[in-house]
PDB file of C-alpha atoms in Angstrom:
ATOM      1  CA  MET B  15     162.166  29.787  43.288  1.00 76.00           C
ATOM      2  CA  PHE B  16     165.642  29.958  41.671  1.00 80.00           C
ATOM      3  CA  ASN B  17     167.862  27.980  39.302  1.00 82.00           C
ATOM      4  CA  HIS B  18     171.176  26.168  39.357  1.00 83.00           C
ATOM      5  CA  ALA B  19     173.197  29.442  39.169  1.00 84.00           C
ATOM      6  CA  HIS B  20     171.868  30.586  42.573  1.00 89.00           C
ATOM      7  CA  TYR B  21     174.148  30.215  45.597  1.00 90.00           C
ATOM      8  CA  VAL B  22     173.004  29.116  49.062  1.00 92.00           C
ATOM      9  CA  PRO B  23     175.935  29.521  51.499  1.00 91.00           C
ATOM     10  CA  ILE B  24     175.444  27.941  54.953  1.00 92.00           C
ATOM     11  CA  LEU B  25     176.578  30.457  57.549  1.00 92.00           C
ATOM     12  CA  LYS B  26     176.668  30.763  61.330  1.00 90.00           C
ATOM     13  CA  CYS B  27     174.539  33.566  62.656  1.00 88.00           C
ATOM     14  CA  LYS B  28     177.612  35.276  64.079  1.00 87.00           C
ATOM     15  CA  GLN B  29     179.255  38.704  63.647  1.00 83.00           C
ATOM     16  CA  GLY B  30     181.848  37.668  61.051  1.00 86.00           C
ATOM     17  CA  GLU B  31     179.428  35.899  58.762  1.00 88.00           C
ATOM     18  CA  ILE B  32     176.804  38.579  59.167  1.00 84.00           C
ATOM     19  CA  LYS B  33     179.308  41.286  58.222  1.00 83.00           C
ATOM     20  CA  ALA B  34     180.384  39.309  55.133  1.00 86.00           C
ATOM     21  CA  VAL B  35     176.791  39.274  53.869  1.00 86.00           C
ATOM     22  CA  GLU B  36     176.330  42.924  54.770  1.00 83.00           C
ATOM     23  CA  PHE B  37     179.245  43.909  52.479  1.00 85.00           C
ATOM     24  CA  LEU B  38     177.860  42.130  49.443  1.00 86.00           C
ATOM     25  CA  LYS B  39     177.194  44.371  46.482  1.00 86.00           C
ATOM     26  CA  ASP B  40     173.546  44.929  45.650  1.00 84.00           C
ATOM     27  CA  ASN B  41     173.858  43.203  42.255  1.00 85.00           C
ATOM     28  CA  LEU B  42     174.962  40.007  44.010  1.00 86.00           C
ATOM     29  CA  LYS B  43     172.237  39.868  46.622  1.00 84.00           C
ATOM     30  CA  GLY B  44     169.645  38.654  44.117  1.00 84.00           C
ATOM     31  CA  LYS B  45     171.910  35.735  43.276  1.00 89.00           C
ATOM     32  CA  ILE B  46     172.513  34.557  46.860  1.00 89.00           C
ATOM     33  CA  SER B  47     170.144  33.171  49.454  1.00 91.00           C
ATOM     34  CA  PRO B  48     172.064  32.541  52.679  1.00 91.00           C
ATOM     35  CA  LEU B  49     171.127  29.891  55.183  1.00 94.00           C
ATOM     36  CA  PHE B  50     171.864  31.132  58.719  1.00 93.00           C
ATOM     37  CA  ASN B  51     172.354  28.661  61.544  1.00 93.00           C
ATOM     38  CA  PHE B  52     171.367  29.819  64.989  1.00 91.00           C
ATOM     39  CA  THR B  53     174.281  29.569  67.380  1.00 89.00           C
ATOM     40  CA  GLU B  54     174.660  29.275  71.126  1.00 90.00           C
ATOM     41  CA  VAL B  55     175.367  32.430  73.165  1.00 88.00           C
ATOM     42  CA  ASP B  56     179.099  33.175  73.422  1.00 87.00           C
ATOM     43  CA  ILE B  57     180.719  32.401  76.745  1.00 88.00           C
ATOM     44  CA  HIS B  58     182.630  35.179  78.520  1.00 85.00           C
ATOM     45  CA  TYR B  59     186.288  34.206  78.680  1.00 84.00           C
ATOM     46  CA  LYS B  60     186.625  35.412  82.326  1.00 83.00           C
ATOM     47  CA  THR B  61     183.378  34.517  84.013  1.00 86.00           C
ATOM     48  CA  LYS B  62     182.809  31.360  81.877  1.00 84.00           C
ATOM     49  CA  GLU B  63     179.145  32.384  81.831  1.00 86.00           C
ATOM     50  CA  PRO B  64     176.931  33.247  78.833  1.00 85.00           C
ATOM     51  CA  ARG B  65     177.361  36.848  77.785  1.00 87.00           C
ATOM     52  CA  LYS B  66     173.557  37.300  77.628  1.00 88.00           C
ATOM     53  CA  SER B  67     170.286  35.425  77.901  1.00 89.00           C
ATOM     54  CA  ASP B  68     169.075  33.255  75.022  1.00 89.00           C
ATOM     55  CA  GLU B  69     165.986  35.515  74.652  1.00 90.00           C
ATOM     56  CA  LYS B  70     168.158  38.583  74.165  1.00 90.00           C
ATOM     57  CA  HIS B  71     170.416  36.596  71.798  1.00 89.00           C
ATOM     58  CA  ILE B  72     167.416  35.902  69.533  1.00 90.00           C
ATOM     59  CA  VAL B  73     166.360  39.563  69.600  1.00 88.00           C
ATOM     60  CA  ASP B  74     169.925  40.736  68.780  1.00 88.00           C
ATOM     61  CA  MET B  75     170.248  38.203  65.900  1.00 87.00           C
ATOM     62  CA  GLY B  76     166.948  39.541  64.489  1.00 86.00           C
ATOM     63  CA  LYS B  77     168.177  43.092  64.619  1.00 85.00           C
ATOM     64  CA  GLN B  78     171.446  42.225  62.955  1.00 84.00           C
ATOM     65  CA  LEU B  79     169.859  40.210  60.177  1.00 86.00           C
ATOM     66  CA  ALA B  80     167.157  42.810  59.471  1.00 82.00           C
ATOM     67  CA  LYS B  81     169.879  45.283  58.538  1.00 78.00           C
ATOM     68  CA  LEU B  82     171.443  43.182  55.829  1.00 78.00           C
ATOM     69  CA  ILE B  83     169.012  40.769  54.171  1.00 76.00           C
ATOM     70  CA  ARG B  84     167.093  43.326  52.084  1.00 75.00           C
ATOM     71  CA  GLY B  85     167.415  42.462  48.419  1.00 73.00           C
ATOM     72  CA  HIS B  86     167.793  38.708  48.859  1.00 79.00           C
ATOM     73  CA  LYS B  87     165.214  36.533  47.138  1.00 78.00           C
ATOM     74  CA  ALA B  88     165.105  34.252  50.144  1.00 87.00           C
ATOM     75  CA  VAL B  89     166.810  33.752  53.460  1.00 91.00           C
ATOM     76  CA  PHE B  90     166.768  30.411  55.222  1.00 95.00           C
ATOM     77  CA  ILE B  91     166.941  30.194  58.995  1.00 94.00           C
ATOM     78  CA  ASP B  92     167.821  27.029  60.940  1.00 95.00           C
ATOM     79  CA  ILE B  93     167.080  27.405  64.673  1.00 93.00           C
ATOM     80  CA  LEU B  94     168.470  23.981  65.651  1.00 92.00           C
ATOM     81  CA  GLY B  95     171.826  25.435  66.821  1.00 91.00           C
ATOM     82  CA  LEU B  96     170.297  27.089  69.885  1.00 90.00           C
ATOM     83  CA  SER B  97     169.684  24.100  72.120  1.00 90.00           C
ATOM     84  CA  SER B  98     167.383  25.874  74.580  1.00 91.00           C
ATOM     85  CA  ILE B  99     164.717  25.945  71.826  1.00 90.00           C
ATOM     86  CA  SER B 100     164.723  22.169  71.429  1.00 88.00           C
ATOM     87  CA  GLU B 101     164.750  21.797  75.206  1.00 89.00           C
ATOM     88  CA  GLY B 102     161.585  23.909  75.507  1.00 88.00           C
ATOM     89  CA  LEU B 103     163.335  26.567  77.616  1.00 89.00           C
ATOM     90  CA  ILE B 104     162.296  29.474  75.397  1.00 88.00           C
ATOM     91  CA  ASP B 105     158.773  30.690  74.693  1.00 87.00           C
ATOM     92  CA  SER B 106     158.067  29.809  71.058  1.00 88.00           C
ATOM     93  CA  ARG B 107     156.500  33.228  70.592  1.00 88.00           C
ATOM     94  CA  LYS B 108     160.009  34.760  70.931  1.00 89.00           C
ATOM     95  CA  VAL B 109     161.166  32.678  67.988  1.00 92.00           C
ATOM     96  CA  ILE B 110     158.059  33.500  65.922  1.00 90.00           C
ATOM     97  CA  ASN B 111     158.594  37.216  66.619  1.00 89.00           C
ATOM     98  CA  PHE B 112     162.140  36.818  65.301  1.00 90.00           C
ATOM     99  CA  PHE B 113     160.868  35.445  62.002  1.00 90.00           C
ATOM    100  CA  GLU B 114     158.241  38.142  61.748  1.00 86.00           C
ATOM    101  CA  SER B 115     160.778  40.904  62.505  1.00 83.00           C
ATOM    102  CA  ILE B 116     163.044  39.944  59.580  1.00 82.00           C
ATOM    103  CA  GLY B 117     160.200  38.703  57.350  1.00 74.00           C
ATOM    104  CA  CYS B 118     159.165  42.217  56.589  1.00 70.00           C
ATOM    105  CA  VAL B 119     162.619  42.988  55.151  1.00 64.00           C
ATOM    106  CA  ALA B 120     163.564  40.065  52.882  1.00 65.00           C
ATOM    107  CA  GLU B 121     161.314  38.875  50.105  1.00 70.00           C
ATOM    108  CA  ARG B 122     160.949  35.499  51.806  1.00 86.00           C
ATOM    109  CA  VAL B 123     162.182  34.167  55.128  1.00 91.00           C
ATOM    110  CA  ILE B 124     162.024  30.397  55.271  1.00 94.00           C
ATOM    111  CA  PRO B 125     162.319  28.187  58.406  1.00 95.00           C
ATOM    112  CA  VAL B 126     164.539  25.107  58.123  1.00 96.00           C
ATOM    113  CA  ALA B 127     163.386  21.688  59.359  1.00 96.00           C
ATOM    114  CA  GLY B 128     164.697  18.202  59.281  1.00 96.00           C
ATOM    115  CA  ILE B 129     163.192  14.755  59.103  1.00 96.00           C
ATOM    116  CA  ILE B 130     160.872  14.842  62.158  1.00 93.00           C
ATOM    117  CA  ARG B 131     162.224  11.549  63.492  1.00 90.00           C
ATOM    118  CA  ASP B 132     165.677  13.192  63.689  1.00 92.00           C
ATOM    119  CA  ARG B 133     164.605  16.238  65.699  1.00 92.00           C
ATOM    120  CA  LYS B 134     163.151  16.638  69.164  1.00 92.00           C
ATOM    121  CA  LYS B 135     159.357  16.981  69.596  1.00 93.00           C
ATOM    122  CA  VAL B 136     159.636  20.528  70.981  1.00 93.00           C
ATOM    123  CA  PHE B 137     161.787  21.630  68.043  1.00 93.00           C
ATOM    124  CA  ASN B 138     159.302  20.274  65.537  1.00 95.00           C
ATOM    125  CA  GLU B 139     156.437  21.989  67.333  1.00 95.00           C
ATOM    126  CA  VAL B 140     158.208  25.373  67.241  1.00 94.00           C
ATOM    127  CA  VAL B 141     159.002  25.046  63.515  1.00 95.00           C
ATOM    128  CA  SER B 142     155.393  24.026  62.875  1.00 95.00           C
ATOM    129  CA  SER B 143     154.157  27.117  64.694  1.00 94.00           C
ATOM    130  CA  ILE B 144     156.488  29.302  62.614  1.00 93.00           C
ATOM    131  CA  CYS B 145     155.217  27.761  59.379  1.00 93.00           C
ATOM    132  CA  LYS B 146     151.595  28.375  60.276  1.00 93.00           C
ATOM    133  CA  LYS B 147     152.318  31.978  61.254  1.00 91.00           C
ATOM    134  CA  ILE B 148     154.514  33.275  58.445  1.00 90.00           C
ATOM    135  CA  LYS B 149     153.285  30.974  55.608  1.00 92.00           C
ATOM    136  CA  THR B 150     156.472  30.957  53.532  1.00 93.00           C
ATOM    137  CA  GLY B 151     156.777  27.193  53.282  1.00 95.00           C
ATOM    138  CA  ILE B 152     159.707  25.235  54.630  1.00 96.00           C
ATOM    139  CA  CYS B 153     163.216  24.091  53.796  1.00 97.00           C
ATOM    140  CA  LEU B 154     163.802  20.428  54.516  1.00 97.00           C
ATOM    141  CA  ARG B 155     167.483  19.920  55.346  1.00 97.00           C
ATOM    142  CA  LEU B 156     168.776  16.403  54.727  1.00 96.00           C
ATOM    143  CA  THR B 157     172.124  14.934  55.854  1.00 93.00           C
ATOM    144  CA  PRO B 158     174.268  12.208  54.278  1.00 92.00           C
ATOM    145  CA  SER B 159     172.688   9.600  56.593  1.00 93.00           C
ATOM    146  CA  ASN B 160     169.215  10.574  55.359  1.00 95.00           C
ATOM    147  CA  ILE B 161     170.027   9.799  51.722  1.00 93.00           C
ATOM    148  CA  GLU B 162     171.581   6.369  52.238  1.00 92.00           C
ATOM    149  CA  ASP B 163     168.260   4.555  51.542  1.00 93.00           C
ATOM    150  CA  MET B 164     165.827   6.283  49.174  1.00 93.00           C
ATOM    151  CA  GLY B 165     162.984   3.938  50.049  1.00 93.00           C
ATOM    152  CA  VAL B 166     163.220   4.833  53.712  1.00 95.00           C
ATOM    153  CA  LEU B 167     163.698   8.505  52.838  1.00 95.00           C
ATOM    154  CA  ALA B 168     160.527   8.633  50.763  1.00 95.00           C
ATOM    155  CA  GLU B 169     158.535   7.420  53.785  1.00 95.00           C
ATOM    156  CA  GLU B 170     160.277   9.833  56.140  1.00 96.00           C
ATOM    157  CA  ILE B 171     159.677  12.806  53.812  1.00 96.00           C
ATOM    158  CA  GLU B 172     156.023  11.905  53.454  1.00 95.00           C
ATOM    159  CA  GLU B 173     155.659  11.681  57.246  1.00 96.00           C
ATOM    160  CA  THR B 174     157.457  15.024  57.699  1.00 97.00           C
ATOM    161  CA  MET B 175     155.373  16.829  55.075  1.00 96.00           C
ATOM    162  CA  LEU B 176     152.143  15.580  56.654  1.00 96.00           C
ATOM    163  CA  TYR B 177     153.315  16.746  60.099  1.00 97.00           C
ATOM    164  CA  PHE B 178     154.084  20.287  58.876  1.00 96.00           C
ATOM    165  CA  ASN B 179     151.039  20.267  56.505  1.00 96.00           C
ATOM    166  CA  ILE B 180     153.238  21.506  53.668  1.00 95.00           C
ATOM    167  CA  LYS B 181     152.838  20.780  49.969  1.00 95.00           C
ATOM    168  CA  LYS B 182     155.815  19.852  47.815  1.00 94.00           C
ATOM    169  CA  ASN B 183     155.680  23.083  45.815  1.00 94.00           C
ATOM    170  CA  ASP B 184     156.064  24.998  49.099  1.00 95.00           C
ATOM    171  CA  CYS B 185     159.078  22.975  50.224  1.00 97.00           C
ATOM    172  CA  ASP B 186     162.755  23.458  49.334  1.00 96.00           C
ATOM    173  CA  ILE B 187     164.899  20.356  49.553  1.00 97.00           C
ATOM    174  CA  LEU B 188     168.447  21.021  50.769  1.00 96.00           C
ATOM    175  CA  ILE B 189     170.893  18.105  50.801  1.00 95.00           C
ATOM    176  CA  ASP B 190     173.643  19.116  53.139  1.00 94.00           C
ATOM    177  CA  LEU B 191     176.648  16.990  52.149  1.00 90.00           C
ATOM    178  CA  GLU B 192     178.537  18.474  55.099  1.00 87.00           C
ATOM    179  CA  GLY B 193     182.325  18.141  54.808  1.00 78.00           C
ATOM    180  CA  LEU B 194     183.251  16.456  51.522  1.00 75.00           C
ATOM    181  CA  LYS B 195     186.096  14.009  51.824  1.00 71.00           C
ATOM    182  CA  GLY B 196     188.500  12.544  49.279  1.00 66.00           C
ATOM    183  CA  ASN B 197     189.907  13.868  46.067  1.00 71.00           C
ATOM    184  CA  ASN B 198     188.158  11.778  43.399  1.00 85.00           C
ATOM    185  CA  VAL B 199     185.761  14.292  41.897  1.00 89.00           C
ATOM    186  CA  LYS B 200     184.229  11.904  39.401  1.00 90.00           C
ATOM    187  CA  GLU B 201     183.340   9.353  42.084  1.00 89.00           C
ATOM    188  CA  VAL B 202     181.641  12.005  44.192  1.00 89.00           C
ATOM    189  CA  VAL B 203     179.743  13.324  41.157  1.00 92.00           C
ATOM    190  CA  GLN B 204     178.596   9.830  40.106  1.00 92.00           C
ATOM    191  CA  ARG B 205     177.270   9.265  43.602  1.00 90.00           C
ATOM    192  CA  LEU B 206     175.430  12.600  43.611  1.00 92.00           C
ATOM    193  CA  ILE B 207     173.886  11.992  40.206  1.00 94.00           C
ATOM    194  CA  LYS B 208     172.553   8.670  41.499  1.00 94.00           C
ATOM    195  CA  VAL B 209     171.070  10.438  44.549  1.00 93.00           C
ATOM    196  CA  ILE B 210     169.416  13.151  42.450  1.00 93.00           C
ATOM    197  CA  ASN B 211     168.016  10.729  39.882  1.00 93.00           C
ATOM    198  CA  SER B 212     166.540   8.463  42.510  1.00 93.00           C
ATOM    199  CA  PHE B 213     165.273  11.188  44.834  1.00 94.00           C
ATOM    200  CA  PRO B 214     161.521  10.957  45.669  1.00 91.00           C
ATOM    201  CA  LYS B 215     159.497  13.056  43.202  1.00 89.00           C
ATOM    202  CA  VAL B 216     162.602  15.055  42.449  1.00 87.00           C
ATOM    203  CA  GLY B 217     160.946  17.547  40.067  1.00 87.00           C
ATOM    204  CA  SER B 218     158.050  18.405  42.372  1.00 92.00           C
ATOM    205  CA  TRP B 219     159.846  20.521  44.971  1.00 95.00           C
ATOM    206  CA  ARG B 220     160.012  24.294  45.025  1.00 94.00           C
ATOM    207  CA  THR B 221     163.771  24.143  44.779  1.00 94.00           C
ATOM    208  CA  PHE B 222     166.389  21.435  44.986  1.00 94.00           C
ATOM    209  CA  ILE B 223     169.609  22.561  46.694  1.00 94.00           C
ATOM    210  CA  LEU B 224     172.990  20.855  47.096  1.00 93.00           C
ATOM    211  CA  ALA B 225     175.230  22.244  49.810  1.00 91.00           C
ATOM    212  CA  SER B 226     178.571  21.201  51.269  1.00 87.00           C
ATOM    213  CA  SER B 227     181.709  22.483  52.895  1.00 74.00           C
ATOM    214  CA  TYR B 228     185.328  21.657  52.387  1.00 62.00           C
ATOM    215  CA  PHE B 229     188.509  22.512  54.250  1.00 59.00           C
ATOM    216  CA  PRO B 230     191.947  20.976  53.679  1.00 58.00           C
ATOM    217  CA  SER B 231     192.925  18.279  56.242  1.00 59.00           C
ATOM    218  CA  SER B 232     196.222  20.124  56.758  1.00 60.00           C
ATOM    219  CA  TRP B 233     197.093  23.794  56.430  1.00 58.00           C
ATOM    220  CA  ASP B 234     200.299  25.132  57.933  1.00 61.00           C
ATOM    221  CA  ARG B 235     199.855  28.114  60.258  1.00 61.00           C
ATOM    222  CA  GLY B 236     200.591  31.310  58.387  1.00 61.00           C
ATOM    223  CA  GLU B 237     200.464  29.552  55.017  1.00 60.00           C
ATOM    224  CA  ASN B 238     199.422  32.062  52.349  1.00 62.00           C
ATOM    225  CA  ILE B 239     198.592  30.043  49.253  1.00 64.00           C
ATOM    226  CA  ARG B 240     195.463  29.233  47.282  1.00 69.00           C
ATOM    227  CA  ARG B 241     193.867  25.803  47.617  1.00 68.00           C
ATOM    228  CA  GLU B 242     191.381  24.248  45.217  1.00 74.00           C
ATOM    229  CA  ARG B 243     187.988  23.553  46.774  1.00 79.00           C
ATOM    230  CA  LEU B 244     186.735  20.034  46.268  1.00 83.00           C
ATOM    231  CA  ASP B 245     183.116  21.095  46.580  1.00 85.00           C
ATOM    232  CA  PHE B 246     183.491  23.720  43.817  1.00 86.00           C
ATOM    233  CA  LYS B 247     185.205  21.224  41.505  1.00 89.00           C
ATOM    234  CA  VAL B 248     182.330  18.778  42.152  1.00 90.00           C
ATOM    235  CA  TRP B 249     179.802  21.485  41.272  1.00 90.00           C
ATOM    236  CA  LEU B 250     181.563  22.293  38.019  1.00 92.00           C
ATOM    237  CA  GLU B 251     181.675  18.612  37.102  1.00 93.00           C
ATOM    238  CA  LEU B 252     177.957  18.275  37.902  1.00 92.00           C
ATOM    239  CA  LEU B 253     177.240  21.100  35.463  1.00 91.00           C
ATOM    240  CA  ARG B 254     179.238  19.330  32.810  1.00 93.00           C
ATOM    241  CA  SER B 255     177.266  16.156  33.478  1.00 92.00           C
ATOM    242  CA  ALA B 256     173.875  17.844  33.203  1.00 90.00           C
ATOM    243  CA  ASP B 257     172.766  15.486  30.427  1.00 91.00           C
ATOM    244  CA  LYS B 258     172.946  12.559  32.903  1.00 91.00           C
ATOM    245  CA  ILE B 259     170.733  14.253  35.473  1.00 90.00           C
ATOM    246  CA  VAL B 260     166.969  14.084  35.466  1.00 83.00           C
ATOM    247  CA  LYS B 261     165.444  17.479  34.597  1.00 72.00           C
ATOM    248  CA  LEU B 262     164.423  19.302  37.759  1.00 62.00           C
TER     249      LEU B 262
END
C-alpha cells in the first residue's frame, strides 16, 4: 500500500491532533496515513460528568475527521480507547456508521484490531462487523509483549486472521513499540532487525509498519530547547542497516 518513506503517526482523536492534521499541506497528505485512537468523552471540570453521550461523541468525531482526511492514502482507526464499545454499551451500528461516514472521504479507512486473545469478545465482534461492511481489510496492531515469542505470535496471528476472515494481503501489520526507552540506538536497532527478520511470513502482508513514541524522562517547565528523538534516530539507523533486513 505504501513504502518505507510513508509516515503513520499515532494520534488521539482529539481537537489538537485533529487540527494538526487539518493544517497539513496537500502535498504532504499523500505521504502520511494517520492512525487515530478513539478517546473517552471529556469530563466537565465543574460537574465531573461526561460532556456528552458516547453516541454523540462518535458522531462528532466522524464529522471532524470527515473534514480533514481527504487526500490521505489511508486512515487507520482504533476504537479500543472508547471503553463503552468493548463493554457492549453502544449499538455496533453506530460505530459502523462512523466508518461509513468517513469512508466516502478518504481513499481507504481501515479498522484496527489486536490479537483476539488480548481484546474483549464484544470488541472483536464489533471490529469483525466493520470489516464485513466496509471491506477495506484490517490493521493488526501488535505490542512489545506480542513480539516476545515469534512461535506463539505466529499461532496468535493465524487464529486472529481466521476469526476476521482476512487474507494476509488485506492486512497491515503495525508493531507499536510504544515508548522507547534507553539511549543505545544500535542495541534497539539490532533487536528490531531480529524481530523483522523472524516475523511470520514477513513479506506477505499488505504493509509492515513500525511505530513508536518517545518523550524525554525529564524536561524542565518552560524549557525551550530542541531534543533529539530516540525513535527518529532508530529509524535513520534502520535505513542505514537495510542490507541486514529481509526484503519486505
